[in-house]
Coordinates of C-alpha atoms and ligand atoms in Angstrom, one line a residue:
M1 CA 0.0 0.0 0.0
S2 CA 1.6 3.2 -1.1
G3 CA -0.3 5.6 1.1
G4 CA 1.0 8.8 2.3
G5 CA -1.8 10.2 4.5
V6 CA -4.3 12.9 3.7
P7 CA -2.5 16.0 2.3
G8 CA -2.3 18.5 5.1
G9 CA -4.0 21.8 5.2
R10 CA -7.3 20.9 3.5
R11 CA -10.5 20.3 5.2
P12 CA -13.2 18.2 3.5
E13 CA -16.5 19.9 3.3
Y14 CA -18.6 17.4 1.4
G15 CA -19.0 13.6 1.3
S16 CA -17.2 13.4 -2.0
D17 CA -14.2 15.4 -0.6
L18 CA -13.9 12.7 2.0
I19 CA -13.8 10.1 -0.9
V20 CA -10.9 12.0 -2.4
D21 CA -9.1 12.1 0.9
V22 CA -9.3 8.3 1.3
L23 CA -8.2 7.7 -2.3
G24 CA -5.2 10.0 -1.7
S25 CA -4.3 8.2 1.5
L26 CA -4.3 4.9 -0.4
G27 CA -2.0 6.4 -3.0
I28 CA -4.4 6.1 -5.9
E29 CA -2.8 8.1 -8.6
Y30 CA -5.4 8.1 -11.4
A31 CA -9.1 7.8 -12.0
A32 CA -10.3 7.2 -15.5
L33 CA -13.8 8.4 -16.3
N34 CA -16.4 9.3 -18.8
P35 CA -18.4 12.1 -17.1
G36 CA -21.8 11.6 -15.6
A37 CA -24.2 13.5 -13.2
T38 CA -24.4 10.7 -10.7
F39 CA -20.9 11.4 -9.6
R40 CA -20.8 15.2 -10.2
G41 CA -20.0 15.6 -6.6
L42 CA -17.0 13.3 -6.8
H43 CA -15.9 14.9 -10.1
D44 CA -16.0 18.3 -8.5
S45 CA -14.1 17.1 -5.4
I46 CA -11.3 15.5 -7.5
V47 CA -10.8 18.7 -9.5
N48 CA -11.6 21.5 -7.1
Y49 CA -10.8 19.9 -3.7
G50 CA -8.0 17.5 -4.6
G51 CA -6.4 19.8 -7.3
N52 CA -6.7 16.9 -9.8
T53 CA -3.8 15.0 -8.3
R54 CA -4.0 11.7 -6.4
P55 CA -6.2 10.9 -8.2
E56 CA -5.7 12.7 -11.5
L57 CA -8.6 12.3 -13.9
L58 CA -8.0 10.5 -17.2
Q59 CA -10.7 11.4 -19.6
C60 CA -12.1 8.6 -21.7
C61 CA -14.8 8.5 -24.4
H62 CA -16.2 5.1 -23.3
E63 CA -16.4 3.4 -20.0
E64 CA -15.0 0.2 -21.5
V65 CA -11.9 2.2 -22.3
A66 CA -11.7 3.6 -18.7
V67 CA -11.8 0.1 -17.2
A68 CA -9.3 -1.3 -19.8
L69 CA -7.0 1.5 -18.9
A70 CA -7.2 0.6 -15.2
H71 CA -6.6 -3.1 -16.2
G72 CA -3.4 -2.4 -18.2
Y73 CA -2.2 0.0 -15.5
A74 CA -2.7 -2.5 -12.7
K75 CA -0.6 -5.1 -14.5
A76 CA 2.2 -2.7 -15.3
A77 CA 2.2 -0.7 -12.0
G78 CA 1.4 -3.6 -9.7
K79 CA -1.2 -1.5 -8.0
P80 CA -4.8 -0.4 -8.6
M81 CA -6.1 2.9 -10.0
A82 CA -9.7 3.9 -10.1
A83 CA -12.3 4.0 -12.8
I84 CA -15.4 6.0 -12.3
L85 CA -18.6 4.8 -14.0
H86 CA -21.8 6.7 -14.4
N87 CA -24.7 4.7 -12.8
V88 CA -26.6 2.0 -14.6
V89 CA -25.6 3.1 -18.1
G90 CA -21.8 3.6 -17.6
L91 CA -21.6 0.5 -15.5
Q92 CA -23.2 -1.5 -18.3
H93 CA -20.8 -0.1 -20.9
A94 CA -18.0 -1.0 -18.6
S95 CA -19.1 -4.5 -17.8
M96 CA -17.2 -6.3 -20.6
A97 CA -14.0 -4.7 -19.5
I98 CA -14.7 -5.5 -15.8
F99 CA -15.2 -9.1 -16.8
N100 CA -11.8 -9.2 -18.5
A101 CA -10.2 -7.7 -15.4
W102 CA -11.9 -10.2 -13.2
C103 CA -10.7 -13.2 -15.3
D104 CA -7.2 -11.7 -15.5
R105 CA -6.9 -11.1 -11.7
A106 CA -6.3 -7.3 -12.2
P107 CA -7.0 -5.3 -9.1
M108 CA -8.9 -2.0 -9.5
L109 CA -11.2 0.3 -7.7
L110 CA -14.4 0.8 -9.7
M111 CA -16.5 3.6 -8.4
G112 CA -20.0 4.7 -9.4
G113 CA -22.8 6.9 -8.5
T114 CA -26.5 6.2 -8.1
G115 CA -29.7 7.7 -7.0
P116 CA -30.2 9.6 -4.8
M117 CA -31.6 6.5 -3.0
A118 CA -34.0 8.9 -1.2
A119 CA -36.8 9.0 -3.8
E120 CA -38.0 12.5 -2.9
Q121 CA -34.5 13.9 -3.9
R122 CA -34.5 12.4 -7.4
R123 CA -35.0 14.6 -10.4
P124 CA -37.9 13.5 -12.6
W125 CA -37.2 10.8 -15.2
I126 CA -33.4 10.7 -15.4
D127 CA -32.6 10.1 -11.8
W128 CA -35.3 7.3 -11.8
I129 CA -34.1 5.4 -14.9
H130 CA -30.5 5.7 -13.6
T131 CA -31.1 4.4 -10.1
A132 CA -31.1 0.7 -9.3
L133 CA -31.6 -1.5 -6.3
V134 CA -28.6 -1.9 -6.3
Q135 CA -26.1 -0.9 -9.0
G136 CA -23.6 -3.5 -7.8
Q137 CA -26.0 -6.3 -8.8
A138 CA -25.2 -5.6 -12.4
V139 CA -21.6 -6.7 -12.0
R140 CA -21.6 -8.7 -8.7
D141 CA -20.9 -12.0 -10.4
F142 CA -17.5 -10.7 -11.7
V143 CA -16.2 -8.4 -9.1
K144 CA -14.6 -9.6 -5.9
W145 CA -16.9 -7.4 -3.7
D146 CA -19.2 -4.5 -4.1
D147 CA -20.6 -2.0 -1.6
Q148 CA -22.8 1.0 -1.3
P149 CA -22.1 3.0 1.9
A150 CA -25.3 4.5 3.4
S151 CA -23.7 7.2 5.6
L152 CA -20.8 9.6 5.4
A153 CA -19.1 7.8 8.3
S154 CA -19.1 4.5 6.4
I155 CA -17.3 5.9 3.3
P156 CA -13.6 5.5 4.6
E157 CA -14.2 1.9 5.7
A158 CA -15.9 0.9 2.4
I159 CA -13.0 2.3 0.3
I160 CA -10.2 0.9 2.5
R161 CA -11.9 -2.5 2.6
G162 CA -12.4 -2.4 -1.1
Y163 CA -8.7 -1.7 -1.7
R164 CA -7.6 -4.5 0.6
I165 CA -10.0 -7.0 -1.1
A166 CA -8.8 -6.0 -4.6
M167 CA -5.2 -6.4 -3.6
T168 CA -5.6 -9.7 -1.8
E169 CA -4.8 -12.8 -3.9
P170 CA -6.5 -13.8 -6.0
K171 CA -6.7 -10.1 -6.9
G172 CA -9.5 -8.5 -8.8
P173 CA -11.8 -5.5 -9.3
V174 CA -14.1 -4.2 -6.6
Y175 CA -17.1 -1.9 -7.2
L176 CA -18.1 0.9 -4.8
C177 CA -21.2 2.9 -5.4
F178 CA -21.8 6.3 -3.8
D179 CA -25.2 7.7 -3.5
A180 CA -25.3 11.0 -5.4
A181 CA -26.9 12.7 -2.3
L182 CA -24.3 11.3 0.0
Q183 CA -21.5 12.7 -2.3
E184 CA -23.1 16.1 -2.3
M185 CA -24.0 16.1 1.4
A186 CA -22.2 18.8 3.6
L187 CA -20.0 17.3 6.3
S188 CA -21.5 18.5 9.6
E189 CA -18.7 16.9 11.6
K190 CA -15.3 15.5 11.0
V191 CA -15.1 12.0 9.7
P192 CA -11.7 10.5 10.6
V193 CA -9.7 8.8 7.9
P194 CA -7.8 6.0 9.6
D195 CA -4.1 5.2 9.0
V196 CA -4.4 3.0 6.0
A197 CA -1.1 1.2 6.7
R198 CA -3.0 -0.7 9.5
Y199 CA -5.4 -2.1 6.9
A200 CA -2.9 -3.5 4.5
P201 CA -3.5 -6.6 2.4
P202 CA -2.4 -9.8 4.2
A203 CA 0.9 -11.7 3.5
P204 CA 0.6 -14.2 0.7
V205 CA -0.7 -17.7 1.6
Q206 CA 2.0 -20.3 2.3
A207 CA 1.6 -24.0 1.8
D208 CA 1.3 -26.5 4.6
A209 CA 4.6 -28.2 5.4
T210 CA 3.3 -31.7 4.8
V211 CA 2.0 -31.1 1.4
L212 CA 5.2 -29.1 0.5
N213 CA 7.3 -32.2 1.5
E214 CA 5.1 -34.4 -0.6
A215 CA 5.5 -32.1 -3.7
A216 CA 9.3 -31.9 -3.1
G217 CA 9.6 -35.6 -2.8
L218 CA 7.8 -36.2 -6.1
L219 CA 9.9 -33.6 -7.9
R220 CA 13.1 -35.0 -6.5
D221 CA 12.3 -38.5 -7.8
A222 CA 10.9 -37.4 -11.1
E223 CA 12.8 -38.5 -14.3
R224 CA 10.8 -36.4 -16.7
P225 CA 9.4 -33.5 -14.8
V226 CA 7.6 -30.7 -16.6
I227 CA 6.8 -27.2 -15.2
I228 CA 3.8 -25.4 -16.6
A229 CA 3.3 -21.8 -15.5
Q230 CA 0.6 -19.2 -16.2
Y231 CA 0.2 -16.5 -13.6
V232 CA 3.4 -16.8 -11.5
G233 CA 4.7 -13.6 -13.0
R234 CA 1.9 -11.5 -11.5
A235 CA 4.5 -11.3 -8.6
P236 CA 7.5 -10.4 -10.7
A237 CA 10.0 -11.5 -8.0
A238 CA 8.6 -15.1 -8.3
V239 CA 10.0 -15.3 -11.8
D240 CA 13.6 -15.4 -10.6
V241 CA 12.6 -18.0 -8.0
L242 CA 11.0 -20.1 -10.8
I243 CA 14.2 -19.9 -12.9
G244 CA 16.2 -21.2 -9.9
L245 CA 13.7 -24.0 -9.3
A246 CA 13.7 -25.1 -12.9
E247 CA 17.6 -25.1 -12.9
L248 CA 17.6 -27.1 -9.7
L249 CA 15.4 -29.7 -11.1
A250 CA 16.7 -29.5 -14.7
A251 CA 13.0 -29.3 -15.6
P252 CA 11.6 -27.8 -18.8
V253 CA 9.2 -24.9 -18.4
I254 CA 6.2 -24.3 -20.6
D255 CA 5.1 -20.7 -20.3
L256 CA 1.4 -20.0 -20.9
C257 CA 2.1 -16.3 -20.8
E258 CA -0.2 -15.3 -23.6
H259 CA -3.3 -15.9 -21.4
G260 CA -1.5 -15.0 -18.1
R261 CA 1.7 -13.2 -17.3
F262 CA 5.4 -13.4 -18.2
N263 CA 6.6 -16.4 -16.3
F264 CA 9.9 -17.5 -17.8
P265 CA 12.5 -15.9 -20.1
S266 CA 12.2 -17.0 -23.7
T267 CA 16.0 -17.1 -23.9
H268 CA 16.5 -19.5 -21.1
P269 CA 17.7 -22.9 -22.2
L270 CA 15.0 -24.6 -20.1
D271 CA 12.3 -22.6 -21.9
L272 CA 10.5 -25.3 -23.9
T273 CA 7.4 -23.3 -24.7
G274 CA 6.1 -24.7 -28.0
A275 CA 7.2 -28.3 -27.2
E276 CA 4.4 -28.9 -24.7
K277 CA 2.7 -31.9 -26.4
E278 CA 6.0 -33.9 -26.8
L279 CA 7.0 -33.1 -23.2
L280 CA 3.7 -33.6 -21.5
S281 CA 3.1 -36.9 -23.3
T282 CA 6.1 -38.5 -21.6
A283 CA 6.0 -36.5 -18.3
D284 CA 6.1 -38.4 -15.0
V285 CA 5.6 -35.4 -12.8
V286 CA 3.9 -32.1 -13.8
L287 CA 4.3 -29.1 -11.6
A288 CA 1.5 -26.7 -12.6
L289 CA 1.8 -23.2 -11.3
D290 CA -1.3 -21.0 -11.3
V291 CA -2.7 -22.6 -14.4
V292 CA -6.3 -21.4 -15.1
D293 CA -7.4 -24.3 -17.3
L294 CA -5.3 -27.2 -16.1
Y295 CA -7.4 -29.8 -17.8
G296 CA -7.0 -28.0 -21.2
A297 CA -3.3 -27.4 -20.7
L298 CA -2.7 -31.1 -20.2
A299 CA -5.0 -32.2 -23.1
R300 CA -5.3 -32.0 -26.9
A301 CA -8.5 -30.4 -28.1
D302 CA -10.2 -30.7 -31.5
R303 CA -11.3 -27.2 -32.6
L304 CA -14.2 -28.6 -34.7
T305 CA -15.7 -31.4 -32.5
R306 CA -14.8 -29.6 -29.2
R307 CA -13.6 -33.0 -27.8
S308 CA -10.4 -33.2 -25.9
E309 CA -8.2 -36.0 -24.8
P310 CA -5.6 -35.9 -22.1
V311 CA -2.0 -35.8 -23.3
V312 CA -0.3 -36.5 -20.0
P313 CA 0.1 -40.3 -19.2
E314 CA -2.5 -41.6 -16.7
S315 CA 0.4 -42.6 -14.4
A316 CA 1.9 -39.0 -14.2
K317 CA 1.6 -37.2 -10.9
V318 CA 0.2 -33.7 -11.0
I319 CA 1.0 -31.0 -8.4
H320 CA -1.0 -27.8 -8.8
I321 CA -0.3 -24.6 -6.8
T322 CA -3.0 -22.0 -7.3
M323 CA -5.4 -19.7 -5.5
A324 CA -8.0 -20.2 -8.1
D325 CA -10.5 -22.1 -5.9
A326 CA -10.7 -18.9 -3.8
A327 CA -12.1 -17.0 -6.7
I328 CA -14.8 -19.4 -7.9
R329 CA -18.3 -18.0 -8.8
S330 CA -21.2 -19.9 -10.0
W331 CA -22.3 -17.5 -12.7
V332 CA -19.5 -18.0 -15.3
T333 CA -17.7 -21.3 -15.7
A334 CA -14.3 -19.6 -15.8
Y335 CA -13.1 -22.2 -13.4
Q336 CA -12.8 -24.6 -16.3
R337 CA -13.1 -28.4 -16.5
L338 CA -12.2 -30.4 -13.4
A339 CA -8.7 -31.7 -13.7
P340 CA -7.2 -34.6 -11.8
V341 CA -4.5 -33.4 -9.4
D342 CA -2.5 -35.6 -7.0
V343 CA -1.1 -32.8 -4.8
P344 CA -3.5 -29.8 -4.8
I345 CA -2.0 -26.8 -3.0
L346 CA -4.2 -23.8 -2.3
A347 CA -1.6 -21.1 -1.8
D348 CA 0.2 -18.3 -3.5
T349 CA 3.0 -19.3 -5.9
A350 CA 4.9 -16.2 -4.8
A351 CA 5.2 -17.6 -1.3
V352 CA 5.3 -21.3 -2.2
L353 CA 8.1 -21.3 -4.8
P354 CA 10.8 -20.1 -2.5
A355 CA 9.7 -22.6 0.1
L356 CA 9.6 -25.4 -2.4
A357 CA 13.1 -24.6 -3.7
A358 CA 14.4 -24.5 -0.1
R359 CA 12.8 -27.8 0.6
L360 CA 14.3 -29.4 -2.5
R361 CA 17.8 -28.2 -1.5
A362 CA 17.3 -29.6 1.9
L363 CA 16.5 -32.9 0.3
G364 CA 19.8 -32.8 -1.5
V365 CA 18.5 -32.0 -4.9
D366 CA 21.3 -30.6 -7.0
G367 CA 21.0 -29.3 -10.5
D368 CA 24.7 -30.1 -11.1
A369 CA 24.3 -33.8 -10.4
A370 CA 25.2 -35.9 -13.4
G371 CA 21.7 -37.1 -14.3
R372 CA 20.3 -33.6 -14.1
R373 CA 23.1 -32.0 -16.0
S374 CA 22.7 -34.3 -19.0
R375 CA 18.9 -33.7 -18.9
A376 CA 19.5 -30.0 -18.9
E377 CA 21.9 -30.4 -21.9
R378 CA 19.3 -32.4 -23.9
L379 CA 16.7 -29.7 -23.1
R380 CA 19.0 -26.9 -24.1
A381 CA 19.5 -28.6 -27.5
R382 CA 15.8 -28.8 -27.9
H383 CA 15.3 -25.2 -26.8
D384 CA 18.0 -24.0 -29.3
A385 CA 16.3 -26.0 -32.1
L386 CA 12.9 -24.5 -31.4
R387 CA 14.5 -20.9 -31.5
R388 CA 16.3 -21.8 -34.8
E389 CA 13.1 -23.3 -36.3
A390 CA 11.2 -20.1 -35.5
R391 CA 13.9 -18.0 -37.2
T392 CA 14.0 -20.3 -40.2
R393 CA 10.2 -20.2 -40.7
C394 CA 10.4 -16.4 -40.3
E395 CA 13.0 -16.2 -43.0
E396 CA 11.0 -18.4 -45.4
S397 CA 8.2 -15.9 -45.3
W398 CA 10.4 -12.8 -45.4
N399 CA 9.3 -11.3 -48.7
D400 CA 5.7 -12.5 -48.6
R401 CA 3.0 -10.0 -49.6
P402 CA 0.7 -9.5 -47.7
I403 CA 3.4 -9.1 -45.1
A404 CA 3.9 -12.2 -42.9
P405 CA 3.2 -11.7 -39.2
A406 CA 6.7 -13.2 -38.5
R407 CA 8.4 -10.6 -40.7
L408 CA 6.5 -7.8 -38.8
A409 CA 7.5 -9.3 -35.5
S410 CA 11.1 -9.5 -36.6
E411 CA 11.2 -5.9 -37.8
V412 CA 9.7 -4.7 -34.5
W413 CA 12.4 -6.6 -32.6
D414 CA 15.1 -5.0 -34.7
L415 CA 13.7 -1.6 -33.6
L416 CA 13.4 -2.6 -29.9
R417 CA 16.4 -4.8 -29.3
N418 CA 18.6 -1.9 -28.1
E419 CA 15.7 -0.2 -26.2
D420 CA 14.3 -0.8 -22.7
W421 CA 11.1 -2.1 -24.1
V422 CA 7.7 -3.3 -22.8
L423 CA 5.3 -5.3 -25.0
V424 CA 2.0 -4.0 -23.5
N425 CA -0.3 -6.1 -25.7
G426 CA -0.4 -8.6 -28.5
T427 CA 2.2 -11.2 -29.6
L428 CA 1.5 -11.5 -33.4
D429 CA 0.4 -15.2 -32.9
G430 CA 3.3 -15.8 -30.5
W431 CA 6.0 -14.6 -33.0
A432 CA 7.0 -11.8 -30.6
R433 CA 8.0 -14.4 -28.0
S434 CA 9.7 -16.9 -30.3
L435 CA 11.8 -14.3 -32.2
W436 CA 12.5 -11.7 -29.4
D437 CA 14.6 -12.0 -26.3
W438 CA 12.1 -11.9 -23.4
T439 CA 14.2 -11.7 -20.3
R440 CA 12.4 -9.7 -17.5
P441 CA 8.9 -10.0 -16.2
H442 CA 7.8 -6.4 -16.8
Q443 CA 8.4 -6.9 -20.6
Y444 CA 5.1 -8.7 -21.2
L445 CA 1.7 -8.3 -19.6
G446 CA -0.5 -11.1 -21.1
N447 CA -3.8 -10.4 -22.7
S448 CA -7.4 -9.6 -21.7
G449 CA -8.0 -12.6 -19.5
G450 CA -11.6 -12.9 -20.3
A451 CA -11.2 -13.0 -24.1
G452 CA -13.6 -10.0 -24.4
L453 CA -12.6 -7.9 -27.4
G454 CA -12.0 -4.2 -27.0
Y455 CA -9.2 -4.7 -24.5
G456 CA -6.0 -3.9 -26.4
A457 CA -6.3 -0.2 -27.0
G458 CA -7.3 0.9 -23.5
A459 CA -5.1 -1.6 -21.6
S460 CA -2.0 -0.8 -23.6
I461 CA -2.5 2.9 -22.9
G462 CA -3.0 2.2 -19.2
A463 CA 0.2 0.2 -19.1
A464 CA 2.1 2.9 -21.0
L465 CA 0.8 5.4 -18.5
A466 CA 2.3 3.3 -15.7
H467 CA 5.7 3.4 -17.5
R468 CA 5.5 7.1 -18.5
G469 CA 8.6 9.0 -17.6
T470 CA 10.7 5.8 -17.2
G471 CA 12.4 5.9 -20.6
K472 CA 10.8 2.5 -21.5
V473 CA 9.4 2.1 -25.0
C474 CA 5.9 0.6 -24.8
V475 CA 4.7 -1.3 -27.8
N476 CA 1.2 -2.6 -28.6
L477 CA 0.9 -5.2 -31.3
Q478 CA -2.8 -4.5 -31.8
P479 CA -5.1 -6.8 -33.8
D480 CA -7.4 -4.7 -36.0
G481 CA -10.7 -6.3 -35.0
D482 CA -10.1 -5.8 -31.3
F483 CA -9.1 -2.2 -31.9
L484 CA -12.3 -1.4 -33.7
Y485 CA -14.3 -1.9 -30.5
T486 CA -12.6 0.9 -28.6
P487 CA -10.6 3.2 -31.1
S488 CA -11.4 6.3 -29.1
A489 CA -8.8 5.2 -26.6
I490 CA -6.3 6.9 -28.9
W491 CA -7.9 10.2 -28.1
T492 CA -7.3 9.6 -24.4
A493 CA -3.6 8.8 -25.1
A494 CA -3.2 11.9 -27.2
H495 CA -5.0 14.1 -24.8
H496 CA -2.9 13.0 -21.8
R497 CA 0.3 12.7 -23.8
I498 CA 0.8 9.0 -23.0
P499 CA 3.7 7.7 -25.1
L500 CA 3.0 4.4 -26.9
L501 CA 4.0 2.8 -30.2
F502 CA 0.7 1.4 -31.4
I503 CA 1.2 -1.0 -34.4
V504 CA -2.1 -2.2 -36.0
C505 CA -1.5 -5.8 -37.1
N506 CA -4.1 -5.4 -39.7
N507 CA -5.3 -8.6 -41.3
R508 CA -8.5 -6.9 -42.3
T509 CA -10.6 -9.7 -40.8
Y510 CA -11.9 -11.2 -37.6
Y511 CA -9.6 -14.0 -38.5
N512 CA -10.3 -16.2 -35.5
D513 CA -13.9 -16.5 -36.6
E514 CA -13.0 -16.9 -40.3
H515 CA -11.1 -20.0 -39.3
H516 CA -14.2 -21.3 -37.3
Q517 CA -16.5 -20.7 -40.3
A518 CA -14.1 -22.5 -42.6
L519 CA -14.0 -25.5 -40.3
V520 CA -17.8 -25.7 -40.0
A521 CA -18.3 -25.3 -43.8
Q522 CA -15.7 -27.9 -44.6
A523 CA -17.2 -30.4 -42.1
R524 CA -20.6 -29.8 -43.6
G525 CA -19.5 -30.0 -47.2
R526 CA -20.6 -26.4 -47.8
P527 CA -18.7 -23.6 -49.7
V528 CA -15.6 -22.7 -47.7
E529 CA -15.2 -19.5 -49.6
N530 CA -18.3 -18.1 -47.8
R531 CA -16.3 -18.1 -44.5
V532 CA -15.6 -14.4 -45.1
V533 CA -19.3 -13.2 -45.0
G534 CA -19.9 -11.2 -41.9
I535 CA -16.3 -11.5 -41.0
R536 CA -13.9 -9.6 -43.3
I537 CA -13.1 -6.0 -42.6
E538 CA -11.9 -5.1 -46.1
D539 CA -14.8 -3.5 -48.0
P540 CA -14.1 -0.7 -47.3
P541 CA -10.8 -1.2 -45.6
V542 CA -10.4 0.8 -42.4
D543 CA -7.8 3.6 -42.7
F544 CA -6.3 3.4 -39.2
A545 CA -3.7 6.1 -39.8
A546 CA -6.4 8.6 -40.7
M547 CA -8.4 7.4 -37.7
A548 CA -5.4 8.0 -35.4
R549 CA -4.9 11.5 -36.9
A550 CA -8.6 12.2 -36.4
F551 CA -8.0 11.6 -32.7
G552 CA -5.0 13.9 -32.7
A553 CA -2.3 11.2 -32.7
Y554 CA 0.5 10.5 -35.2
G555 CA -0.7 8.1 -37.9
D556 CA 1.2 6.2 -40.6
G557 CA 0.3 3.6 -43.2
P558 CA -1.2 1.4 -44.5
V559 CA 2.2 -0.3 -44.9
E560 CA 1.9 -3.0 -47.5
D561 CA 5.4 -3.4 -48.7
P562 CA 7.6 -5.4 -46.3
A563 CA 10.6 -3.1 -47.2
Q564 CA 8.6 -0.1 -45.8
I565 CA 8.0 -1.6 -42.3
A566 CA 11.4 -0.5 -40.9
P567 CA 11.2 3.1 -42.2
A568 CA 7.6 3.5 -41.0
L569 CA 8.5 2.1 -37.5
G570 CA 11.5 4.4 -37.4
R571 CA 9.4 7.5 -38.1
A572 CA 6.8 6.3 -35.5
I573 CA 9.2 5.7 -32.7
R574 CA 10.7 9.2 -33.3
A575 CA 7.2 10.6 -33.1
V576 CA 6.6 8.8 -29.8
K577 CA 9.9 10.0 -28.3
E578 CA 9.7 13.6 -29.6
G579 CA 5.9 14.1 -29.3
G580 CA 5.4 12.2 -26.1
G581 CA 2.0 10.8 -27.2
P582 CA 0.8 7.7 -29.1
A583 CA 1.9 6.9 -32.7
V584 CA -0.2 4.5 -34.7
V585 CA 1.3 2.5 -37.6
D586 CA -1.1 0.5 -39.7
V587 CA 0.6 -2.6 -41.2
V588 CA -1.4 -4.8 -43.5
I589 CA -0.5 -8.5 -42.7
D590 CA -1.4 -11.9 -44.0
R591 CA -4.3 -13.8 -42.6
Ligands
LIG601 C1 -16.7 -8.8 -27.2 C2 -16.4 -9.9 -28.1 N1 -17.1 -10.1 -29.3 C3 -16.8 -11.1 -30.1 C4 -15.9 -12.0 -29.8 C5 -15.6 -13.2 -30.8 N2 -14.3 -13.2 -31.4 C6 -13.2 -13.9 -30.8 S1 -11.8 -13.6 -31.7 C7 -12.6 -12.6 -32.8 C8 -11.8 -12.0 -33.9 C9 -10.8 -11.1 -33.5 O1 -10.3 -10.4 -34.6 P1 -8.9 -9.6 -34.4 O2 -8.9 -8.8 -33.1 O3 -8.7 -8.8 -35.7 O4 -7.8 -10.7 -34.3 P2 -7.5 -11.9 -35.4 O5 -8.4 -13.0 -35.0 O6 -7.8 -11.4 -36.8 O7 -6.1 -12.1 -35.2 C10 -13.9 -12.5 -32.5 C11 -14.9 -11.6 -33.2 C12 -15.2 -11.8 -28.6 N3 -14.2 -12.7 -28.2 N4 -15.4 -10.8 -27.8

């Protein structure tokens, strides 16, 4: 908790001033919003009482963008910011983005207004259609907690509790609704804001010693162990511990980062991401770390029939360390298919991994022992081959037109390799990981979590905001379809001078669905060429560069000649560095 107390010398006069004081004491730096009368009190207090700092308002043209901004910020900054959502209507606009943040374990303080709940104080019509019993009901199934304090005195506790719940693993969004009348009510007496340091989130959950011993024993005796990791990197320090653990065991690591966080460097010789099926099919012990869909990760699925078969041998022992069971809700089956686990550990990987490594050392496990050293050598050879194969496949498509995704990824890497870079969104179908050197956890943030489109633009800007002023170059490899849900996010980045290199990976289609329609047509013996109907985004093609310029940002493209990628990216990065805002480059790529 980065609190610093309520700034001295100011005296809150209204309920909403009090809200600003509590947010300030929790160290909340930003509040993204689209304006609305149900929080006009709070809006006034942030601007005129708080001086528009801690929190500072970030103006958005859609609530979905406001929440996505908070989502990207939370992952990059490791702490929550606020998003303010106008009653029933703003909240409903925001709901898709809240769902993404919920699935992706991103902490944030969502705040809204309602009412007044006292019916006699409501304006005719508008205050009635925008009051609900209660607002929180609309998002309750996919926030960790919601509250609607009914008195001025209960405001500090609601916010401080909300912060703590959002920041306790498994992290996630919380929603606080403030009655419009309460916000605007004059404070007749002082409401104390407690010392927030005494309400800090708890220490991470450790595993029980017996179960830790059991897991360590299995890993010590394993001959073909495999580590599979998804959300370990949400605590960046745990990544180094995981590296040490993998080296100790000479165990290959499969990094499910694309739907989670950065967990393991792509350059490490034990990184065998991409070889999961061959490794898992012979594994004798699987150490799963914070894997959302463990059944799916250990299975082979058929995209058409939807059937899946386990890949891991029946005899393999599975250890799973996760807090997921503490976040289960009945409404959405985001908890995934039930997977068989021999050693289930409900604990935080950030706490358990160091303890597990220590336990293995105490048991005499030594990464330098002959058997482990030769296993590590075999794995290194396979790792090197995978990296080489990726480079070869990239070179094979080098001069393709439309531009191959691999070529674009390679060109972006040439631009970034000597920079302190952060890939804030997108991977170009994984090419960014297989061709680039990913070494540190902050370099990649994962994706939306809930697979709800409209995430990339807002989240990448939120992440770039968290890195603003650090000299890091933030890059978004932005699919076109996802971008078209929330393009106005560019205006927010331009308005607030948030530096970001925004590369539209423009295949002019919702390709994922094109593939589904082709599969179905093929299976039914129907014309596969009709897969494009209702799916292609090419008639007319979207002019993303013009769209960026319309929002006041730098815009370049469409780039269709592969030889023009590097010059276009060079111009754009100069625009980012010199202009301090977003630069959008539209690159037309192959499907
Ligand atoms: C809100 C929402 N609507 C629809 C979908 C269904 N959907 C999944 S992927 C996809 C296509 C995405 O297109 P794009 O972002 O351009 O990426 P591409 O598949 O072309 O790489 C769609 C429409 C979704 N996931 N979320």
